[in-house]
Structures are given as structure tokens and as C-alpha cells.
Amino acid sequence: MSHGFVVVFIMALFAGMHFYSIFVLERVSEGQVNLHLYLLGVFIAGLLSYPFKEEKIQQTTMQSFLWVTAVRKSNYQTAIIALLIFAIVFTTKDKAISRIFVGSYILSAWFSLIIINRYVPDWIAGFAFRGRNSVRTIFLGSAKSARRLEQWAERQPFFGIDILGLITYEMATDLKLKMPIIGEFMDMELIMEAYKVDQIVLLETRNSDWWIDPVVELCEKHGCRILIFNPWEEYFDQELLPVQLGGHTFFTLQEEPLENPINRAMKRILDIVVSLPVVLFVLPLLCLLVKCMQLRQAPGPLFFKQERSGQRGRRFKIYKFRSMRDAGTDRTREGEQAKEGDDRIFPFGQIMRKTSIDEFPQFINVLLGQMSTVGPRPHLLEHDDQFSQQVNIYRTRHFVKPGITGLAQSKGFRGEITDRRLIEERVHYDLQYIRGWSIWLDLLILFKTAVQILRPPKSAY
């Protein structure tokens, strides 16, 4: 609801400043600027700036944190608005709209959005959830468990949850507990009737069916919702995400969109659509070209085949155009990373590596289902062992299929890995890809990779 207010406000601000410049400042004549087009652009910008994935709210009410969150949102929203306005000015070649006006509007919008993002959600929540609209809630469990949720409980009135107190099965009261203890378990039904409870938060199960069944029956009888607290999350540094498998609920430490069968099918279709034409029409021509250059500069086999680790650690043979001189049976330098000016690379091989032409045979691996067009790049097996010792979470890259290109590569991370920081950053982007996968992200990475083939980064050699 607060974002709807943002959309209305930025449109009203643009219209208000436009009319002010016409009737008060008299700098622009009426009808000279296509107001409807700009309002449409601002409206679309408002929709695009909606935070579909909300930032996780920490257990804090510090004013500084709330202001930082408001500024972050405003920066993002203002950037989208500015982008759309500049796009309209550029495509329509509008000379009537003043640069001073556009700059003043963007600056005013940014400052106003900080105030809106900071205060409007509180105002809306206070109006929507006050009085009878609040959800009257009690905790059920031990004082020890309730103490873990005290900070969370302090924040809940903002979301319309009115924490009435704790029902406990313990005889003694806990003076250190901030929330009131309003009764014991044996008096639960009387308490629910007296307080007109809407919701119960079950803090623990006490590993006993006899205690749970009466609670469920009472809640069903009184039309009361049950929330079950998950105590596992406090033992981990990241959010636990529920996963439904075979009628049971499990928790995982990270979101994995590619665990969804529909997403996997979409990604596989994209892989086939991209790789099949390359294998049928592009690869044969490249094979002829590369073989001719190899015969002239470094005779030997066309392809370089090597074992790599794929999804779930399953090994497969990866295909590349051979870009180094044939070492024959000498395998002493096979595990050595290629360096800038490496004497093993022949001249045309250097061109292939810089433009990624040597990777094109991997589209065969994609068709075979061993790789994907986009995913974490597969490293040498000995490098997997080496990097996993440097970065503990390294092997989580194997949750998905390895790719011909990846998010890290599209950011310019290519070439030799010379220190721990480089592998940490690559793993960071690989995990960001796994957790944030979408078909649009794959298409964006493929586009950036195509650009890099034409304009290789300095790290490519």
C-alpha cells in the first residue's frame, strides 16, 4: 500500500512542478511538453521500482537503521524514475522540457521519497491496524522461549499484531521477562475467552502429543490461528527457507529457484534453443578454421578433453578447442593455470582464448545435459580441492550445472586466479546466481558474454 502512495506522489509531483513552471514561472507554454507521455513514464517507473523481494527486517528499532533503509529504497526508486524520464527525452528528442526542470524534479523526488519511505509505512500501519483491526496474540510456552522473541514482539504492533502476554506451563514467574505472564496452560480456554484471542504463537512442542492436541482442539473451537515458532533459525547466520517434499516440510539455508521443476524445464529449453543452432551451424565452420590454424601453428588433436566436476559433483569430460601446443604424454603442466604470455599457448590459441572461441565445443556438453549455457564455471579437479580449502562454501557451486559462462564471468572475472580474494569474489557471484536465478538473468548474462566476445576484458588471456 505504501508503494501505491509512492506512485501517486511521484506523478502528482511531476504534474505539480510542470504546472508551476507554466503558470507561475511562465518558462514553458501550455501544451509545449507532452505531459501525458511523461506521466505515463513516471507511472511505469513507479511500478518498476516496486521492491518485489523485500529486505529482511532486522530485530531492531534503531532510528538509524530505518533511515538507512529509507535512503536505499529512495536511491533505487529515483534511479528508475530518472532512467525512464531520460529515455523519453532521448527517444522523442524533446527540446521543450528544461534540463533544470528535470534535475529539480529528480532531486525533489529523491528527497521526498526518503521522507515517504521512512514515515508513510508507519502511518499506514498505524491507521490500518489500530483498534479492532489488530490481531490479539498470546505466546504459549516457557518463559525461556518467550525471552528469545521479545525483540520481535516489540516490533509487531507496527504490523498490527498486539502481543497480550504469555501462557506458560511453568509454576514460577520470570521477573526478567518484559511481557506479562497472563496465566497457565490449564486455564488456557478461560484466557482465550476473556482476552478474545485471535492468534496463538506456539513456542515449543515439549516433544509430547498430549500437550499439542488440546491446544489445536481449543484453537479450532475458538477460531484461533496457530503460528509455530521455528527455533532452528537462531543457530544459523542466514534465513531458513521452508521446502515441501513428499508431503513433509523441511528447511534449507538458501533459496534455490532451480529446485523448481518448472524453472529447470525453462532453463533446459533455453539451453537447447541456444546450443542446438551453434552445434549444427557454427561449430562445424569453427572446427575447419581452428583445425587449419592448428596445422599451421601447433599440430595435434582438434579438441582438448579433460575431466571436470559437474552438478552434485558428478564428473564429466569437458570439450574445448585446443589452444595450447600438444604436450603428448607429458602431463606435468596440465594442472597449471594459464598465465599472461604463457609459452604453451600458440598465437591463434591466444586469440581463441581472448574471444572465448575455444569454449564453443562445450555446447556439445550442454546438449548432452552435462552443462548449461549459464552457470558457475567448472574448474580443474585439483583446483576444486585447492579452492574448497580456501573458501568453505566453494562446493555449493555444484548445486547447479556448470556453465559455459556465468555471472562472475559477465562481471569480468576471467583468467588466472592469483589470490584468495579472486576466488572468493567468483564464488560470491556464483552463489548470487544460484539464489537469484531467473530466465531473464540467464538472457542478460548471455548478452553480456556476447559483448565480451567482441570486446574481451583485460583479464581474458
Coordinates of C-alpha atoms in Angstrom, one line a residue:
M1 CA 0.0 0.0 0.0
S2 CA 2.8 2.4 0.8
H3 CA 4.3 1.8 -2.7
G4 CA 1.0 2.8 -4.2
F5 CA 1.3 6.1 -2.3
V6 CA 4.8 6.5 -3.8
V7 CA 3.5 6.0 -7.4
V8 CA 0.7 8.5 -6.9
F9 CA 3.0 11.0 -5.2
I10 CA 5.7 11.0 -7.9
M11 CA 3.1 11.5 -10.6
A12 CA 1.5 14.3 -8.7
L13 CA 4.9 15.9 -8.0
F14 CA 5.7 15.9 -11.7
A15 CA 2.3 17.4 -12.7
G16 CA 2.5 20.0 -9.9
M17 CA 6.0 21.1 -10.8
H18 CA 5.0 21.2 -14.5
F19 CA 2.0 23.5 -13.9
Y20 CA 4.1 25.6 -11.6
S21 CA 6.6 26.2 -14.3
I22 CA 3.8 27.1 -16.8
F23 CA 1.5 29.4 -14.7
V24 CA 3.9 30.8 -12.0
L25 CA 7.4 30.9 -13.6
E26 CA 6.0 31.1 -17.1
R27 CA 9.0 29.4 -18.5
V28 CA 7.1 26.8 -20.6
S29 CA 3.9 27.4 -22.6
E30 CA 1.0 25.1 -22.0
G31 CA 0.9 22.1 -24.5
Q32 CA 4.6 22.5 -25.4
V33 CA 5.6 19.5 -23.3
N34 CA 3.8 16.1 -23.7
L35 CA 2.6 15.9 -20.1
H36 CA 0.7 12.6 -20.6
L37 CA 3.7 10.8 -22.0
Y38 CA 5.9 11.9 -19.1
L39 CA 3.2 11.0 -16.5
L40 CA 2.9 7.5 -18.2
G41 CA 6.7 7.2 -18.0
V42 CA 6.7 8.2 -14.3
F43 CA 3.9 5.8 -13.6
I44 CA 5.7 2.9 -15.3
A45 CA 8.9 3.9 -13.3
G46 CA 6.9 3.7 -10.1
L47 CA 5.7 0.2 -10.9
L48 CA 9.2 -1.0 -11.9
S49 CA 10.7 0.3 -8.7
Y50 CA 8.4 -1.9 -6.6
P51 CA 10.7 -4.0 -4.3
F52 CA 9.4 -7.5 -5.2
K53 CA 11.9 -9.0 -2.8
E54 CA 11.7 -7.1 0.5
E55 CA 14.8 -6.5 2.5
K56 CA 14.7 -8.7 5.6
I57 CA 13.8 -6.5 8.6
Q58 CA 16.3 -7.0 11.4
Q59 CA 15.3 -7.3 15.0
T60 CA 15.9 -3.7 15.8
T61 CA 14.0 -0.4 16.0
M62 CA 17.1 1.8 15.8
Q63 CA 16.2 5.0 14.0
S64 CA 19.4 5.0 12.1
F65 CA 18.6 1.6 10.5
L66 CA 15.1 2.8 9.5
W67 CA 16.6 5.9 7.8
V68 CA 19.3 3.9 6.0
T69 CA 16.6 1.6 4.6
A70 CA 14.5 4.6 3.5
V71 CA 17.6 6.1 1.7
R72 CA 18.4 2.8 0.0
K73 CA 14.8 2.5 -1.3
S74 CA 14.8 6.1 -2.4
N75 CA 18.0 5.8 -4.3
Y76 CA 16.7 2.8 -6.2
Q77 CA 13.3 4.4 -6.9
T78 CA 14.9 7.7 -8.1
A79 CA 17.3 5.9 -10.4
I80 CA 14.4 4.1 -12.1
I81 CA 12.5 7.4 -12.5
A82 CA 15.5 9.2 -13.9
L83 CA 16.2 6.4 -16.3
L84 CA 12.6 6.4 -17.7
I85 CA 12.5 10.2 -18.0
F86 CA 15.9 10.4 -19.8
A87 CA 14.7 7.5 -22.1
I88 CA 11.6 9.5 -23.1
V89 CA 13.7 12.7 -23.6
F90 CA 16.2 10.8 -25.8
T91 CA 13.7 8.8 -27.9
T92 CA 11.3 11.7 -28.5
K93 CA 14.2 14.2 -28.9
D94 CA 12.2 16.6 -26.7
K95 CA 13.8 20.0 -26.6
A96 CA 10.9 21.7 -24.9
I97 CA 11.5 20.2 -21.5
S98 CA 14.1 22.0 -19.4
R99 CA 17.1 20.3 -18.0
I100 CA 16.8 22.4 -14.9
F101 CA 13.2 21.2 -14.6
V102 CA 14.2 17.5 -14.9
G103 CA 17.1 17.9 -12.5
S104 CA 14.9 19.8 -10.0
Y105 CA 12.2 17.1 -10.2
I106 CA 14.6 14.2 -9.7
L107 CA 16.2 16.0 -6.7
S108 CA 12.8 16.8 -5.2
A109 CA 11.6 13.3 -5.8
W110 CA 14.6 11.8 -4.2
F111 CA 14.4 13.9 -1.0
S112 CA 10.6 13.4 -0.8
L113 CA 10.8 9.7 -1.2
I114 CA 13.2 9.4 1.7
I115 CA 10.6 11.1 3.9
I116 CA 7.8 8.9 2.4
N117 CA 9.7 5.6 2.8
R118 CA 10.6 6.5 6.3
Y119 CA 7.3 7.6 7.7
V120 CA 4.4 6.6 5.4
P121 CA 4.6 2.8 6.2
D122 CA 4.3 3.6 9.9
W123 CA 1.3 5.9 9.3
I124 CA -0.5 3.4 7.1
A125 CA 0.2 0.6 9.5
G126 CA -1.0 2.7 12.5
F127 CA -4.2 3.6 10.6
A128 CA -4.9 0.1 9.2
F129 CA -4.1 -1.9 12.3
R130 CA -5.3 0.2 15.1
G131 CA -8.2 -0.8 17.4
R132 CA -10.3 -3.7 16.2
N133 CA -8.1 -4.3 13.2
S134 CA -5.2 -5.6 15.3
V135 CA -4.6 -9.3 15.8
R136 CA -4.7 -10.1 19.5
T137 CA -1.9 -12.6 20.1
I138 CA -0.6 -14.7 23.0
F139 CA 2.5 -16.8 23.4
L140 CA 2.3 -20.3 24.6
G141 CA 5.4 -22.0 26.1
S142 CA 8.2 -21.4 28.5
A143 CA 9.5 -18.0 29.7
K144 CA 12.9 -19.0 28.3
S145 CA 11.5 -19.4 24.8
A146 CA 9.4 -16.2 25.1
R147 CA 12.6 -14.3 26.0
R148 CA 14.1 -15.1 22.6
L149 CA 11.2 -13.4 20.9
E150 CA 10.9 -10.2 23.0
Q151 CA 12.6 -8.0 20.4
W152 CA 10.4 -9.4 17.7
A153 CA 7.3 -8.8 19.8
E154 CA 8.3 -5.2 20.3
R155 CA 8.2 -4.6 16.6
Q156 CA 4.9 -6.4 15.9
P157 CA 2.4 -3.6 16.8
F158 CA 3.7 -1.9 13.5
F159 CA 2.3 -5.0 11.7
G160 CA -1.0 -5.0 13.6
I161 CA -0.1 -7.8 16.0
D162 CA -1.0 -7.0 19.6
I163 CA 1.1 -9.2 21.9
L164 CA -1.1 -9.7 25.1
G165 CA 1.3 -11.9 27.0
L166 CA 2.5 -15.4 27.8
I167 CA 0.6 -18.5 28.8
T168 CA 3.1 -20.9 30.4
Y169 CA 3.1 -24.4 31.8
E170 CA 5.6 -23.4 34.5
M171 CA 4.6 -22.7 38.0
A172 CA 7.1 -19.9 38.7
T173 CA 7.0 -16.5 37.1
D174 CA 10.0 -15.0 35.4
L175 CA 10.7 -11.4 36.6
K176 CA 13.2 -10.8 33.8
L177 CA 10.5 -11.3 31.1
K178 CA 9.2 -8.0 29.7
M179 CA 5.9 -9.3 28.5
P180 CA 3.3 -10.2 31.2
I181 CA 2.6 -13.8 32.1
I182 CA -1.2 -13.9 31.9
G183 CA -1.9 -17.5 33.0
E184 CA -1.0 -21.2 33.0
F185 CA -1.7 -23.8 30.4
M186 CA -4.6 -25.4 32.5
D187 CA -6.5 -22.1 32.3
M188 CA -5.9 -21.6 28.5
E189 CA -9.6 -21.8 27.4
L190 CA -10.7 -19.3 30.0
I191 CA -7.9 -16.9 29.0
M192 CA -8.8 -17.2 25.3
E193 CA -12.4 -16.3 26.1
A194 CA -11.5 -13.5 28.4
Y195 CA -8.9 -11.9 26.1
K196 CA -10.8 -12.7 22.8
V197 CA -7.6 -14.1 21.4
D198 CA -7.2 -14.2 17.6
Q199 CA -3.8 -15.9 17.3
I200 CA -1.5 -18.2 19.4
V201 CA 2.2 -18.5 18.9
L202 CA 3.3 -22.0 19.9
L203 CA 6.9 -21.6 21.2
E204 CA 7.7 -25.3 21.6
T205 CA 6.1 -28.7 21.4
R206 CA 7.7 -30.2 24.5
N207 CA 8.1 -33.4 22.5
S208 CA 4.7 -34.6 23.6
D209 CA 1.4 -35.2 21.7
W210 CA -0.8 -34.9 24.8
W211 CA 0.2 -31.2 25.1
I212 CA -0.2 -30.3 21.5
D213 CA -3.6 -32.0 20.7
P214 CA -5.6 -30.0 23.3
V215 CA -4.0 -26.7 22.0
V216 CA -5.1 -27.5 18.4
E217 CA -8.6 -28.5 19.5
L218 CA -9.1 -25.3 21.6
C219 CA -7.8 -23.1 18.7
E220 CA -10.1 -24.8 16.2
K221 CA -13.1 -24.5 18.6
H222 CA -12.5 -20.7 19.2
G223 CA -11.5 -19.9 15.6
C224 CA -8.0 -19.0 16.6
R225 CA -5.0 -19.1 14.3
I226 CA -1.8 -21.0 15.3
L227 CA 1.7 -19.9 14.5
I228 CA 4.5 -22.4 15.3
F229 CA 7.9 -20.8 16.2
N230 CA 10.9 -22.3 14.5
P231 CA 13.8 -22.2 17.0
W232 CA 16.4 -23.5 14.5
E233 CA 16.9 -20.2 12.8
E234 CA 18.8 -18.6 15.7
Y235 CA 21.6 -21.2 15.3
F236 CA 22.3 -20.1 11.7
D237 CA 23.6 -16.9 10.3
Q238 CA 21.1 -16.9 7.4
E239 CA 17.3 -17.3 7.0
L240 CA 15.8 -20.8 6.9
L241 CA 13.5 -21.4 3.9
P242 CA 10.7 -24.0 4.0
V243 CA 10.8 -26.7 1.3
Q244 CA 7.9 -29.1 0.6
L245 CA 9.0 -32.6 -0.3
G246 CA 6.7 -35.6 -0.5
G247 CA 4.1 -34.2 2.0
H248 CA 6.8 -33.1 4.6
T249 CA 8.2 -29.7 5.4
F250 CA 12.0 -29.3 5.5
F251 CA 14.2 -26.2 5.9
T252 CA 17.1 -25.2 3.6
L253 CA 19.7 -22.5 4.2
Q254 CA 19.3 -20.8 0.8
E255 CA 16.7 -20.1 -1.9
E256 CA 17.3 -22.2 -5.0
P257 CA 14.9 -21.4 -7.8
L258 CA 16.3 -24.2 -9.9
E259 CA 15.0 -26.8 -7.5
N260 CA 11.6 -25.9 -9.0
P261 CA 10.9 -28.4 -11.9
I262 CA 9.2 -25.7 -14.0
N263 CA 12.3 -23.5 -13.7
R264 CA 14.6 -26.4 -14.5
A265 CA 12.5 -27.1 -17.6
M266 CA 12.6 -23.4 -18.7
K267 CA 16.4 -23.4 -18.3
R268 CA 16.8 -26.6 -20.2
I269 CA 14.6 -25.3 -23.1
L270 CA 16.8 -22.2 -23.2
D271 CA 20.0 -24.4 -23.3
I272 CA 18.7 -26.4 -26.2
V273 CA 17.4 -23.3 -28.1
V274 CA 20.8 -21.7 -27.8
S275 CA 23.2 -24.7 -28.2
L276 CA 21.5 -26.7 -31.0
P277 CA 21.9 -24.0 -33.7
V278 CA 25.5 -23.4 -32.5
V279 CA 26.4 -27.1 -32.7
L280 CA 24.6 -27.6 -36.1
F281 CA 25.7 -24.4 -37.9
V282 CA 28.5 -22.6 -36.1
L283 CA 30.7 -25.3 -34.6
P284 CA 31.4 -27.2 -38.0
L285 CA 32.8 -24.0 -39.5
L286 CA 34.8 -23.2 -36.4
C287 CA 36.2 -26.8 -36.5
L288 CA 37.5 -26.2 -40.0
L289 CA 39.0 -22.8 -39.2
V290 CA 40.6 -24.0 -35.9
K291 CA 42.0 -27.2 -37.4
C292 CA 43.6 -25.2 -40.3
M293 CA 45.3 -22.8 -37.8
Q294 CA 46.4 -25.7 -35.6
L295 CA 48.0 -27.5 -38.5
R296 CA 49.9 -24.3 -39.4
Q297 CA 51.0 -23.3 -35.8
A298 CA 50.7 -26.3 -33.4
P299 CA 49.8 -29.7 -35.0
G300 CA 47.9 -32.1 -32.8
P301 CA 44.3 -33.0 -31.8
L302 CA 41.5 -30.6 -32.6
F303 CA 39.8 -30.9 -29.2
F304 CA 41.2 -30.8 -25.7
K305 CA 39.2 -33.1 -23.4
Q306 CA 39.5 -33.0 -19.6
E307 CA 37.6 -34.3 -16.6
R308 CA 35.7 -31.7 -14.6
S309 CA 33.2 -31.8 -11.8
G310 CA 29.5 -31.1 -12.6
Q311 CA 26.2 -30.8 -10.8
R312 CA 26.3 -32.7 -7.4
G313 CA 30.0 -33.4 -8.0
R314 CA 29.4 -35.8 -10.9
R315 CA 32.4 -35.9 -13.2
F316 CA 32.2 -35.5 -17.0
K317 CA 34.5 -34.9 -20.0
I318 CA 34.6 -31.2 -21.0
Y319 CA 35.4 -30.3 -24.6
K320 CA 37.4 -27.3 -25.7
F321 CA 39.3 -26.3 -28.9
R322 CA 43.0 -27.0 -28.1
S323 CA 44.6 -23.6 -27.6
M324 CA 48.0 -24.9 -26.4
R325 CA 50.8 -26.8 -28.0
D326 CA 50.3 -30.5 -27.9
A327 CA 52.3 -31.9 -24.9
G328 CA 51.8 -35.5 -26.0
T329 CA 52.2 -37.8 -23.0
D330 CA 53.8 -35.1 -20.8
R331 CA 51.1 -34.2 -18.2
T332 CA 53.4 -32.3 -15.7
R333 CA 52.0 -28.9 -16.6
E334 CA 48.4 -29.9 -17.3
G335 CA 47.1 -28.6 -13.9
E336 CA 48.9 -25.3 -14.2
Q337 CA 46.7 -22.2 -14.7
A338 CA 47.3 -20.3 -18.0
K339 CA 49.1 -17.1 -17.4
E340 CA 49.5 -13.9 -19.4
G341 CA 52.2 -14.6 -22.0
D342 CA 52.1 -18.4 -21.3
D343 CA 54.6 -20.1 -23.7
R344 CA 52.3 -23.1 -24.1
I345 CA 49.7 -21.1 -26.0
F346 CA 50.2 -20.8 -29.7
P347 CA 49.3 -17.5 -31.5
F348 CA 45.9 -18.4 -32.8
G349 CA 45.2 -20.2 -29.5
Q350 CA 45.7 -16.8 -27.8
I351 CA 43.1 -15.3 -30.0
M352 CA 40.7 -18.1 -29.3
R353 CA 41.1 -17.8 -25.5
K354 CA 40.7 -14.0 -25.6
T355 CA 37.5 -14.2 -27.6
S356 CA 36.3 -17.4 -25.9
I357 CA 36.1 -19.3 -29.2
D358 CA 37.9 -22.2 -27.5
E359 CA 34.8 -22.7 -25.3
F360 CA 32.4 -23.3 -28.2
P361 CA 32.7 -27.1 -28.2
Q362 CA 31.2 -27.0 -24.7
F363 CA 27.8 -26.5 -26.4
I364 CA 28.1 -30.3 -27.1
N365 CA 28.3 -30.7 -23.3
V366 CA 25.2 -28.6 -23.0
L367 CA 23.2 -30.7 -25.5
L368 CA 24.3 -33.8 -23.6
G369 CA 22.9 -32.3 -20.4
Q370 CA 26.3 -32.2 -18.6
M371 CA 26.5 -28.4 -18.6
S372 CA 24.2 -25.4 -19.1
T373 CA 24.8 -22.3 -21.2
V374 CA 24.9 -20.2 -18.0
G375 CA 26.2 -21.4 -14.6
P376 CA 29.3 -21.5 -12.4
R377 CA 32.4 -22.2 -14.5
P378 CA 33.9 -25.7 -13.9
H379 CA 37.5 -25.7 -12.7
L380 CA 40.1 -28.4 -12.8
L381 CA 39.5 -31.2 -10.3
E382 CA 42.8 -30.3 -8.4
H383 CA 41.7 -26.7 -8.4
D384 CA 38.4 -27.7 -6.9
D385 CA 40.2 -29.3 -4.0
Q386 CA 42.5 -26.3 -3.6
F387 CA 39.8 -23.6 -3.8
S388 CA 37.5 -25.6 -1.4
Q389 CA 40.2 -25.3 1.2
Q390 CA 40.4 -21.5 0.7
V391 CA 36.6 -20.9 0.6
N392 CA 34.4 -23.1 2.8
I393 CA 31.3 -22.7 0.7
Y394 CA 33.1 -23.3 -2.6
R395 CA 31.4 -26.7 -3.3
T396 CA 27.9 -25.2 -3.0
R397 CA 28.5 -24.1 -6.6
H398 CA 27.8 -27.7 -7.5
F399 CA 24.1 -27.3 -6.6
V400 CA 23.5 -26.4 -10.3
K401 CA 25.0 -27.5 -13.6
P402 CA 28.3 -25.7 -14.6
G403 CA 28.0 -23.2 -17.4
I404 CA 29.9 -22.1 -20.5
T405 CA 29.6 -18.6 -19.0
G406 CA 28.4 -17.3 -15.7
L407 CA 27.5 -14.2 -13.6
A408 CA 31.1 -13.9 -12.4
Q409 CA 32.4 -14.1 -16.0
S410 CA 29.9 -11.5 -17.2
K411 CA 31.3 -9.2 -14.4
G412 CA 34.8 -9.6 -15.9
F413 CA 36.2 -12.3 -13.7
R414 CA 38.2 -14.4 -16.2
G415 CA 41.8 -15.6 -16.5
E416 CA 44.2 -16.8 -13.8
I417 CA 43.2 -16.9 -10.1
T418 CA 46.2 -15.5 -8.4
D419 CA 45.0 -14.9 -4.8
R420 CA 42.2 -15.9 -2.4
R421 CA 40.2 -12.7 -3.0
L422 CA 39.6 -13.5 -6.6
I423 CA 38.2 -16.9 -5.9
E424 CA 36.1 -15.5 -3.0
E425 CA 34.5 -12.9 -5.4
R426 CA 33.8 -15.6 -8.1
V427 CA 32.2 -17.8 -5.5
H428 CA 30.1 -14.9 -4.2
Y429 CA 28.8 -14.2 -7.7
D430 CA 28.2 -17.9 -8.4
L431 CA 26.1 -18.2 -5.2
Q432 CA 24.3 -15.0 -6.0
Y433 CA 23.4 -16.6 -9.4
I434 CA 22.1 -19.8 -7.7
R435 CA 20.0 -18.0 -5.2
G436 CA 18.6 -15.3 -7.6
W437 CA 18.2 -17.3 -10.8
S438 CA 15.7 -16.3 -13.4
I439 CA 15.4 -16.8 -17.1
W440 CA 15.9 -13.1 -17.6
L441 CA 19.2 -13.3 -15.6
D442 CA 20.4 -16.0 -18.0
L443 CA 19.5 -13.9 -21.0
L444 CA 21.3 -10.9 -19.6
I445 CA 24.4 -12.9 -18.9
L446 CA 24.4 -14.4 -22.4
F447 CA 24.1 -10.9 -23.8
K448 CA 27.0 -9.5 -21.7
T449 CA 29.1 -12.6 -22.7
A450 CA 28.3 -11.9 -26.4
V451 CA 29.5 -8.3 -25.9
Q452 CA 32.7 -9.6 -24.3
I453 CA 33.5 -11.9 -27.3
L454 CA 33.6 -8.7 -29.4
R455 CA 35.3 -6.6 -26.7
P456 CA 37.2 -9.0 -24.4
P457 CA 38.1 -7.8 -20.9
K458 CA 41.7 -7.3 -19.9
S459 CA 41.6 -10.4 -17.7
A460 CA 41.0 -12.7 -20.7
Y461 CA 44.1 -14.4 -22.0

